[in-house]
Coordinates of C-alpha atoms in Angstrom, one line a residue:
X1 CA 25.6 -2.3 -11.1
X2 CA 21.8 -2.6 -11.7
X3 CA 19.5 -0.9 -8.5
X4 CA 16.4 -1.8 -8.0
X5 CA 14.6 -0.2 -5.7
X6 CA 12.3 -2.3 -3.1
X7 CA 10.1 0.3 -1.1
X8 CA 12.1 0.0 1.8
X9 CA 12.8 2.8 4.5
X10 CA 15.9 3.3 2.1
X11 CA 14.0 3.0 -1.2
X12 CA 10.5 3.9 -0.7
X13 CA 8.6 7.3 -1.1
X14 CA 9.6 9.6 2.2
X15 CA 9.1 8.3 5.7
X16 CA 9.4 12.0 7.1
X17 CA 5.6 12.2 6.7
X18 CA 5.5 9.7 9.6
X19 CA 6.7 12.5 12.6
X20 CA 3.4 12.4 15.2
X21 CA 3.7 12.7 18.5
X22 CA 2.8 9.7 20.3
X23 CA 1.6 10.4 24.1
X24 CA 2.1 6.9 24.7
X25 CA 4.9 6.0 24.5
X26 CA 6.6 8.4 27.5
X27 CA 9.1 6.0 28.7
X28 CA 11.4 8.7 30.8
X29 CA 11.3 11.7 32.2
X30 CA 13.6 14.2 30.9
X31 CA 17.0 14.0 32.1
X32 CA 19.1 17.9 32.5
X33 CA 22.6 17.2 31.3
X34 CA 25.4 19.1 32.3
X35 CA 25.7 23.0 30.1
X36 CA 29.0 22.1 28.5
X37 CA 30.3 24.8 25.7
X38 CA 29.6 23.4 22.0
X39 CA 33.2 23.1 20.9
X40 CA 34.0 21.1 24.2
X41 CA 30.8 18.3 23.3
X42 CA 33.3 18.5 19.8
X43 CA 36.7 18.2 21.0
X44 CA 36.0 15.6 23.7
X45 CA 34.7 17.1 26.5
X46 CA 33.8 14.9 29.9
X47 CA 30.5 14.0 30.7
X48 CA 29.3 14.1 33.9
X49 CA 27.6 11.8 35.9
X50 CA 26.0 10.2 39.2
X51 CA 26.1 6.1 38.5
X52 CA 23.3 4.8 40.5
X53 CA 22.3 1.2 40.5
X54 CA 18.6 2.3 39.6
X55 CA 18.5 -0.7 37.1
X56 CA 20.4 -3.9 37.2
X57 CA 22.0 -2.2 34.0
X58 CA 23.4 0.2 36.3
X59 CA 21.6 3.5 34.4
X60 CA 24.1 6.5 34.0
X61 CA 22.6 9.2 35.2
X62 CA 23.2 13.2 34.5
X63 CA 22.1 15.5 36.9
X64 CA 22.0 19.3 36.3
X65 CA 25.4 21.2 38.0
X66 CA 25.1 25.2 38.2
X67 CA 26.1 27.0 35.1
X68 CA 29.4 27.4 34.3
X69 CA 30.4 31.0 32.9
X70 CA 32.2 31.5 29.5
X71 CA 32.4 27.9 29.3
X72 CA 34.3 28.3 25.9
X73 CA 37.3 30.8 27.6
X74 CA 37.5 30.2 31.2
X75 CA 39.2 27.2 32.8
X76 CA 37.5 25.1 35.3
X77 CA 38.4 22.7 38.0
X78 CA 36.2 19.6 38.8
X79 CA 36.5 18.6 42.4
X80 CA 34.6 17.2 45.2
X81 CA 33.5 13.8 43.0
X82 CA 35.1 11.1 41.4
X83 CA 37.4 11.1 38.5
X84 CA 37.6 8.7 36.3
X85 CA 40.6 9.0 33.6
X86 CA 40.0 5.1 31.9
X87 CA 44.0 5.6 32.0
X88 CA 46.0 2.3 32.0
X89 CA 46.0 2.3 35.9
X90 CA 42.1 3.3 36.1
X91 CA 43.0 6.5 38.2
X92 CA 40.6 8.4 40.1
X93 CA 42.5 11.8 40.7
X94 CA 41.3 14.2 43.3
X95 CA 40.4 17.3 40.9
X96 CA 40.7 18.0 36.9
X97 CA 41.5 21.5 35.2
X98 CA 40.0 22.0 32.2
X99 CA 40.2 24.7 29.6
X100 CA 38.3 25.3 26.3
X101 CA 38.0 21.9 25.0
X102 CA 40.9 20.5 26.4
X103 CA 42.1 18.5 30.1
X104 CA 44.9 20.6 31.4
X105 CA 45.9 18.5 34.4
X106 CA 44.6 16.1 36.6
X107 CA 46.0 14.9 40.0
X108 CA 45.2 16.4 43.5
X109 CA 43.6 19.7 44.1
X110 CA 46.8 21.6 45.1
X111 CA 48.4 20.1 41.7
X112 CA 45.9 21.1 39.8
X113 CA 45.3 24.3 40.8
X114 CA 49.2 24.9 40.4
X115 CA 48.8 24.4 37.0
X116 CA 45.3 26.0 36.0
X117 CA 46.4 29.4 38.2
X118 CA 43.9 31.4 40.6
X119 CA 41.4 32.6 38.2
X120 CA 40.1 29.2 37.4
X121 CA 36.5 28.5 38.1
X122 CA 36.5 25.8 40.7
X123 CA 33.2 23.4 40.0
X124 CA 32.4 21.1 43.0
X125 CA 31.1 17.8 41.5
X126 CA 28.9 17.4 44.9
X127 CA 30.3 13.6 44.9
X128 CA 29.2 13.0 41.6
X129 CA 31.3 11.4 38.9
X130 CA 33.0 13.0 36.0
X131 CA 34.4 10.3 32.9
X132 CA 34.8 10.3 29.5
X133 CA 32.0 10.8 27.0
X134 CA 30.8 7.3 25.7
X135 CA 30.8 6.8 21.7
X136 CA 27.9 4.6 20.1
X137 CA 29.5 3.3 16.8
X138 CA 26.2 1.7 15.7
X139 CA 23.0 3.7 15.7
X140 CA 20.1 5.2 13.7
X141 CA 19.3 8.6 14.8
X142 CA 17.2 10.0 12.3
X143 CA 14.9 6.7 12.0
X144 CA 14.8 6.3 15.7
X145 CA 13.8 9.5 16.6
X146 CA 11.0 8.8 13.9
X147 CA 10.1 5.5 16.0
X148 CA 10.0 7.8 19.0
X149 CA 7.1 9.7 18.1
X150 CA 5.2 7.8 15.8
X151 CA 5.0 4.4 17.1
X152 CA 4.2 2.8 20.4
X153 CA 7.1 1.0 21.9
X154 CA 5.9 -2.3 23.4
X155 CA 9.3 -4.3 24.1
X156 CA 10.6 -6.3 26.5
X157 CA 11.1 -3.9 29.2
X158 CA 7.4 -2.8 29.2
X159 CA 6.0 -5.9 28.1
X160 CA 6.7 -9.5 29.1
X161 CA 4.4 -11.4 26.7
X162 CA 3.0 -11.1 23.4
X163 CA -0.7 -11.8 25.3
X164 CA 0.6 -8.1 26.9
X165 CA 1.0 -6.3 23.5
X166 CA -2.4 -7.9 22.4
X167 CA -4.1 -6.1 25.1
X168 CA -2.3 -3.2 25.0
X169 CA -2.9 -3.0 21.1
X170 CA -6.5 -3.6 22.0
X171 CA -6.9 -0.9 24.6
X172 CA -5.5 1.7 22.1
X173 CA -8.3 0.4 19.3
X174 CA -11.2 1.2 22.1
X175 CA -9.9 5.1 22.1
X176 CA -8.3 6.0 19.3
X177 CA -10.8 7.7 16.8
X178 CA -11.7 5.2 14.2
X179 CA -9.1 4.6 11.6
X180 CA -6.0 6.1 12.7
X181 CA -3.5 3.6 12.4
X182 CA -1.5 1.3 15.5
X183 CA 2.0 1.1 14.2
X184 CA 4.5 -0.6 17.5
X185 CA 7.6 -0.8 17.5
X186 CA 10.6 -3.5 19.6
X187 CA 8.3 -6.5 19.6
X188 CA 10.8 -9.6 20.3
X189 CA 9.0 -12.6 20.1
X190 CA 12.0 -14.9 21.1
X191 CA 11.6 -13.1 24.5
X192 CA 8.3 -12.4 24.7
X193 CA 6.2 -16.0 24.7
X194 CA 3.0 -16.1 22.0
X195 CA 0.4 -19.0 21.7
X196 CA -0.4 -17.4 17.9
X197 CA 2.1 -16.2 15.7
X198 CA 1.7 -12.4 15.0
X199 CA 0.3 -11.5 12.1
X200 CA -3.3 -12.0 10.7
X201 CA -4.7 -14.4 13.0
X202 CA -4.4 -12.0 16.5
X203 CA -4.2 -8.6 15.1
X204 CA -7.4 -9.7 13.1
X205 CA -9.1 -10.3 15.9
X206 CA -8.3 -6.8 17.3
X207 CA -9.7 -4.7 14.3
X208 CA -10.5 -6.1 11.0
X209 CA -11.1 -1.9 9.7
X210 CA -8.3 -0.3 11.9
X211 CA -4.9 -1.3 9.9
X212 CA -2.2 -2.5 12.7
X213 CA 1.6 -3.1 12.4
X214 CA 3.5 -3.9 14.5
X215 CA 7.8 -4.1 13.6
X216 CA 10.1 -6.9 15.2
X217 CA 13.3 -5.6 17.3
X218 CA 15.7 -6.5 15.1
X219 CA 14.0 -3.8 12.2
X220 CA 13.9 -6.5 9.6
X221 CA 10.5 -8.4 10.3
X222 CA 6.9 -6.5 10.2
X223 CA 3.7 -7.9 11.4
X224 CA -0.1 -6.4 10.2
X225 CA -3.6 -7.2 10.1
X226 CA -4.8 -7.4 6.8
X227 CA -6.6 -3.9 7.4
X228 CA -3.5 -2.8 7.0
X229 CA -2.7 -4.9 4.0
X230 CA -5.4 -3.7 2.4
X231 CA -4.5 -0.1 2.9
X232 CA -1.1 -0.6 1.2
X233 CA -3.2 -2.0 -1.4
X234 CA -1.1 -5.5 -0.8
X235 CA -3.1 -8.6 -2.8
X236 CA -3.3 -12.1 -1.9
X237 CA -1.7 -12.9 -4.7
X238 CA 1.7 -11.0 -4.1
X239 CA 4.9 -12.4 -5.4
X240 CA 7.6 -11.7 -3.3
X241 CA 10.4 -9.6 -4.4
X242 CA 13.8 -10.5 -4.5
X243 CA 15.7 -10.5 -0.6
X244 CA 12.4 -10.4 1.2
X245 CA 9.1 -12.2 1.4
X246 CA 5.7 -12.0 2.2
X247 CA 5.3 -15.3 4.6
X248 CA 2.5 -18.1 3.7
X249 CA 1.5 -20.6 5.8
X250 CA 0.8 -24.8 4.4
X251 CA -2.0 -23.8 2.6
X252 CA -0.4 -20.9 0.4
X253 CA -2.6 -18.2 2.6
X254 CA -0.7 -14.7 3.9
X255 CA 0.1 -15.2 7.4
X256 CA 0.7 -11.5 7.9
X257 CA 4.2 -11.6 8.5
X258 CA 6.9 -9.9 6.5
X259 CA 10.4 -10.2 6.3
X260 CA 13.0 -7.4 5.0
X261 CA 11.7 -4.1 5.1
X262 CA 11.6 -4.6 1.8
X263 CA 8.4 -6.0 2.2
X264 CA 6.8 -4.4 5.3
X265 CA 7.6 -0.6 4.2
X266 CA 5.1 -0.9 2.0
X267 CA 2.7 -1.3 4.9
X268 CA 4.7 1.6 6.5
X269 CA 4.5 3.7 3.5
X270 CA 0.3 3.9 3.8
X271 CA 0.2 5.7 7.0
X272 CA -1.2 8.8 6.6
X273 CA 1.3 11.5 7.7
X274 CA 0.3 13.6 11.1
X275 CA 1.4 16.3 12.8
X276 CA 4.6 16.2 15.2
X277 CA 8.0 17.8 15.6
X278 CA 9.8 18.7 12.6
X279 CA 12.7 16.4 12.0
X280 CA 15.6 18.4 13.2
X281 CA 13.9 19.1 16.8
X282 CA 12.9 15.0 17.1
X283 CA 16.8 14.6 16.4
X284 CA 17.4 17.2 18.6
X285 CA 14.9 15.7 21.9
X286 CA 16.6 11.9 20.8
X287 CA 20.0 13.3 21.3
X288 CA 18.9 15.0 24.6
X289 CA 18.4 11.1 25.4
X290 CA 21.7 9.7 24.2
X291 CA 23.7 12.9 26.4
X292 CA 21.2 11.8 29.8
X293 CA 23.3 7.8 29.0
X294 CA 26.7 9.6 28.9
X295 CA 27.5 9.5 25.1
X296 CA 28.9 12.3 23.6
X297 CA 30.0 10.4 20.3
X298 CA 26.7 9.0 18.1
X299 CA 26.5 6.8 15.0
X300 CA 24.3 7.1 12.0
X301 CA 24.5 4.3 10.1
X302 CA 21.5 4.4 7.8
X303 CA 22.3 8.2 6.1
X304 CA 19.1 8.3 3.7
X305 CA 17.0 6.1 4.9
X306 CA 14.6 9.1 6.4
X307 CA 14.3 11.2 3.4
X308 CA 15.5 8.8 0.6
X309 CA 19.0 10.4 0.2
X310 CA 20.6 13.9 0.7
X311 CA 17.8 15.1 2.7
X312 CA 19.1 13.0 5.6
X313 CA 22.3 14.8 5.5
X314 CA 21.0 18.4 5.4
X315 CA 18.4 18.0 8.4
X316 CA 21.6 16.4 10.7
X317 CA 23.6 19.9 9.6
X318 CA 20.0 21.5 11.0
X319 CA 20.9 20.2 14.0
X320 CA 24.0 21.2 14.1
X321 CA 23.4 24.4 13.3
X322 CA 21.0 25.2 15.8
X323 CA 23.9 25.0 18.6
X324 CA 21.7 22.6 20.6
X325 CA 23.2 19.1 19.4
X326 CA 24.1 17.1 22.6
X327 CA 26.9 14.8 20.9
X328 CA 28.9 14.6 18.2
X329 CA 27.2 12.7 15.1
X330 CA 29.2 10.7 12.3
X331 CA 27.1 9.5 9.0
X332 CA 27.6 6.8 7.3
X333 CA 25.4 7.1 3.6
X334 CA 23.2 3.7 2.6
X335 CA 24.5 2.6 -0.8
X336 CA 20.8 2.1 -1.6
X337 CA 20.6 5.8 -2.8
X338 CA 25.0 5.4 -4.4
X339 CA 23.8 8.2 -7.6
X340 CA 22.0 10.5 -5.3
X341 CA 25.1 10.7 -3.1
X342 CA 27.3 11.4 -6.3
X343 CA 24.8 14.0 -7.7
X344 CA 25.3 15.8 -4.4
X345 CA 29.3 15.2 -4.3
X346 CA 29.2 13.6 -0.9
X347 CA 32.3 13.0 0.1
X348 CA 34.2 11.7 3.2
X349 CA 34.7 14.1 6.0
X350 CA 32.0 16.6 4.4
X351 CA 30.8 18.4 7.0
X352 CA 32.5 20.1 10.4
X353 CA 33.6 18.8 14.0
X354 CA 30.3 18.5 15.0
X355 CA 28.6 16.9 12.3
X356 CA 30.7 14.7 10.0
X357 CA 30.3 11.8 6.9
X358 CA 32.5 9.0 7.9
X359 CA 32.5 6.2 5.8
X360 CA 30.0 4.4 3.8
X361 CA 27.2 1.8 4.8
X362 CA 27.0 -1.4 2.7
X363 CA 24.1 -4.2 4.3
X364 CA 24.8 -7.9 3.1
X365 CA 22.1 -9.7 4.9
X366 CA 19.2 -9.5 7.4
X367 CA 19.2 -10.6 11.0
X368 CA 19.7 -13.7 12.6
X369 CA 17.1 -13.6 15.5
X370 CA 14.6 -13.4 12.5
X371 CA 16.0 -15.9 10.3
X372 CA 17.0 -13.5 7.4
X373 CA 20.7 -13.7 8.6
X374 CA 22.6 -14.9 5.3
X375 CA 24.0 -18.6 7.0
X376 CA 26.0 -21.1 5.6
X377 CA 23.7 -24.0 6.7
X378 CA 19.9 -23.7 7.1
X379 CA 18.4 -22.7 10.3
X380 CA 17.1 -25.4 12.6
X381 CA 13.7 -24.0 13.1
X382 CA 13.0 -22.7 9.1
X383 CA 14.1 -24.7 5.7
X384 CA 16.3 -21.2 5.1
X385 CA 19.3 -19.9 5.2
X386 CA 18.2 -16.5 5.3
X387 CA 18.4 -13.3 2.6
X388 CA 21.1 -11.7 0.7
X389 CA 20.6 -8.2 0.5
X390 CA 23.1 -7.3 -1.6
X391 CA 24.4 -10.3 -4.2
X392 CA 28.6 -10.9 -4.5
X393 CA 29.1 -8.9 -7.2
X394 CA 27.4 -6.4 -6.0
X395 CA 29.4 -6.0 -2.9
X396 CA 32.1 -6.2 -4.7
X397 CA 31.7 -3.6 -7.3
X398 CA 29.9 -0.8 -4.5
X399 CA 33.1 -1.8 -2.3
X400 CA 35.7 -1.4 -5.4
X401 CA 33.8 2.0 -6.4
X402 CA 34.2 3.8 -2.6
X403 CA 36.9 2.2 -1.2
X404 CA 39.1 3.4 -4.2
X405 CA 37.7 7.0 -3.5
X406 CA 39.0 7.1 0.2
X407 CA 35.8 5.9 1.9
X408 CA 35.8 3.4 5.0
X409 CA 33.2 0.7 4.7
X410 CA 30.8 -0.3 7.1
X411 CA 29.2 -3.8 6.0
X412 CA 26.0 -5.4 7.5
X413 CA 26.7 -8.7 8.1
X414 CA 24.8 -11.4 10.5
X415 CA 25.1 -14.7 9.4
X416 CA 28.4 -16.6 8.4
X417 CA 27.6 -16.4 4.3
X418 CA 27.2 -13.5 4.5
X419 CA 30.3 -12.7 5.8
X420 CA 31.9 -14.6 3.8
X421 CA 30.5 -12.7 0.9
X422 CA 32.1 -9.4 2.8
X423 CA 35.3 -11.2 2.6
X424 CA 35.4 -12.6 -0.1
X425 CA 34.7 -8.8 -1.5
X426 CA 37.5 -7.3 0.4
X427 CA 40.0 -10.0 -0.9
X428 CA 39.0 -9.1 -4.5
X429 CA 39.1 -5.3 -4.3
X430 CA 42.9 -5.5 -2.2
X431 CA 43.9 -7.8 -4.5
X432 CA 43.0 -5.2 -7.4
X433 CA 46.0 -2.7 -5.2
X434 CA 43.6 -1.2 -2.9
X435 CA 45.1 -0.2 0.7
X436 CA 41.8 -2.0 2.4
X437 CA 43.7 -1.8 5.6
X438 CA 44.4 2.2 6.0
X439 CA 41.1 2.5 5.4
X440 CA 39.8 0.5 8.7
X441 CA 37.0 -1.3 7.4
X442 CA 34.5 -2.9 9.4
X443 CA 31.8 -5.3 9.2
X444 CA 28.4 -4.4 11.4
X445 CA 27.6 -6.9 14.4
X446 CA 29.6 -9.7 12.6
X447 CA 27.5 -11.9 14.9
X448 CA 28.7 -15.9 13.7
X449 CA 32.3 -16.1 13.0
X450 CA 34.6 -18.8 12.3
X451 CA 38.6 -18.6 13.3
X452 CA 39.3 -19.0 9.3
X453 CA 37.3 -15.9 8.8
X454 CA 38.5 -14.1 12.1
X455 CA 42.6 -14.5 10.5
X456 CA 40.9 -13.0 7.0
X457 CA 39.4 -9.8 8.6
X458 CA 42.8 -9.8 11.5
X459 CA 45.0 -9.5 7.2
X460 CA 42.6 -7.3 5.8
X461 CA 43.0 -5.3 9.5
X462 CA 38.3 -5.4 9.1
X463 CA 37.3 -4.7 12.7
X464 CA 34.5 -6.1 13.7
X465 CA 31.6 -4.3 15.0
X466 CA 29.6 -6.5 17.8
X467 CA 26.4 -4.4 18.1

């Protein structure tokens, strides 16, 4: 299968340089989170937690108990709070015994004391609530805890219009020292009303010497002044590469816009590196943040996309290492960087409890809110139908390859083509004698279905992945 590499955060030259701390974007306070032993965060150990309708979300919140001794040997009993098992019946026992990393007994206090004997510790929960750890199938650790430091986060729950960001972009050009880049992050522009597109025309008028970007919420769009064109050394004259495009207006003229990260990394890529945490303790302070929601099970889906391939892999065993990691964390390797991963003999289930590859990350199209979902009809809005990322064949032959060496496949796909081009896939590499079903496949927030494509995943046993 021919590769060609695009620039993006999966193909372009490292994005580690891009760790700075970025006083302002301090959304929370840190949150203390319960001093569980490491092989219980492993093995399924409980969070616990006070709910409090702070938000209309209903924020989980994880308060600090007293430290437990020998967490690892001793058996403890959780009382005083609510229990939640999840069982079929939803029951709330009175107490829960637990030892090492596993739940001895649950039921009232007597019955559990019966069971965990008179040396266990007993642990009042103070009327807080102990449940199960939640598991995030979908995320991006390594890039997000890059987005944490580096760029300013100006989405929908800090900003309720695009006339907002503009003056928040503008008050951060009148103090930051002259040419130190703007980069923001989360901007949604469905939810967030605009008068002027973004792109040239407003972040022009900002700075035409300070280069500005600023990245859509879904991650597939970018937006810059031509500052910050010019510092990526972009010309007017660009062609578009294939899956992605630099946007024009009637006339022919860049707008500013950029679709695929494709075609906005290399904006990305010019920033000048700066000082900030070294990778492992970002991941490390964003999985503080996941364990303060509860989750004790994370997600990375876009394994290389940090350090352009193994790199990725060896700072998440950092973190493990260190004895410090919050959550467990299962990788999922970006087929953008397939001979790296073969050099390095990556294989599924490398690594420990802790912190383990999974399956394998294959992305068929773009998103839908920004148009570059593959569709089967043209949006109402644009003359598209959006991007293929990958082409059929292509699919196909990355899906044949790891799927016949054990992996389970995690495919990006939006838009109704483009899940038919996942399906389509499957159907050719089962037909081929293939077990696609023991190996669980899935396809990634599978956002427009059809019930003819619903019964081809329901035979192929896909699972679809609504995040």
């Amino acid at each position: 299968m021919a590769h060609e590499e695009y620039g993006c955060p999966c193909c372009q030259a490292s994005l580690g340089n891009l760790f700075a701390y970025n006083p302002a974007d301090q959304l929370a306070a840190e949150i203390s989170i319960l001093p569980l032993g490491r092989s219980q965060v492993r093995s399924g150990g409980a969070a616990v937690a006070r709910t409090a309708a702070a938000t209309a979300c209903g924020t989980v919140l994880i308060p600090a108990l007293p430290p437990v001794p020998d967490v690892e040997a001793r058996t403890r009993i959780y009382f005083g709070g609510t229990v939640m098992t999840v069982d079929s019946d939803f029951a709330k026992p009175e107490a829960m015994a637990v030892k090492g990393d596993r739940i001895l007994a649950t039921g009232s206090l007597a019955e559990v004391k019966a069971v965990a004997g008179d040396s266990a510790d007993l642990i009042d929960l103070q009327r807080r609530t102990i449940m199960p750890g939640l598991i995030d199938p979908h995320t991006h650790i390594l890039i997000g805890a890059l987005m944490d430091q580096a760029m300013h986060y100006v989405g929908i729950t800090r900003f309720s219009t695009t006339a907002d960001i503009l003056d928040f972009i503008g008050q951060l050009d009148a103090t930051l020292p002259p040419g130190e880049w703007i980069v923001c992050r989360n901007y949604y522009p469905m939810l967030q009303p605009f008068e002027t597109p973004m792109g040239f025309a407003p972040l022009d008028a900002i700075s035409g010497t300070r280069p500005i970007l600023v990245l859509n919420a879904s991650g597939h769009i970018g937006y810059a002044n031509r500052a910050a064109f010019a510092a990526a050394g972009i010309p007017d004259d660009i062609v578009s590469p294939a899956g992605g495009e630099f946007v024009r207006d009637g006339d022919g003229q860049l707008t500013g816009e950029m679709r695929n990260q494709i075609t906005f990394s290399k904006v990305l890529g010019a920033r000048p590196s700066g000082a900030g945490s070294a990778p492992t303790d970002a991941v490390l302070k964003t999985c503080r943040r996941f364990a303060s929601l509860g989750l004790t099970t994370v997600s990375e889906l876009g394994l290389g996309g940090l350090l352009r391939g193994v790199g990725d892999w060896e700072i998440l065993k950092q973190a493990g290492a260190t004895g410090q990691l919050s959550q467990r964390i299962r990788a999922y390797p970006m087929y953008v960087f397939d001979e790296a991963w073969d050099a390095a003999g990556l294989a599924p289930g490398d690594g420990d409890d802790l912190v383990r590859i999974a399956g394998y990350k294959l992305i068929a199209d773009g998103s839908n809110q920004g148009f570059t979902g593959l569709q089967r009809e043209p949006y109402y809005t644009v003359d598209s139908i959006g991007i293929a990322y990958m082409t059929p064949d292509d699919l196909t032959t990355l899906m044949r390859k790891r799927a016949g060496q054990g992996w389970q496949i995690a495919v990006h796909g939006n838009g109704d083509k483009a899940i038919d081009n996942i399906l389509d896939a499957i159907d050719r590499v089962a037909s081929e004698g293939i077990d696609v079903r023991s190996l669980r496949m899935r396809i990634e927030h599978c956002s427009i279905l059809h019930d003819e494509q619903i019964e081809r995943m329901r035979s192929h046993g896909v699972s679809a992945s609504f995040l």
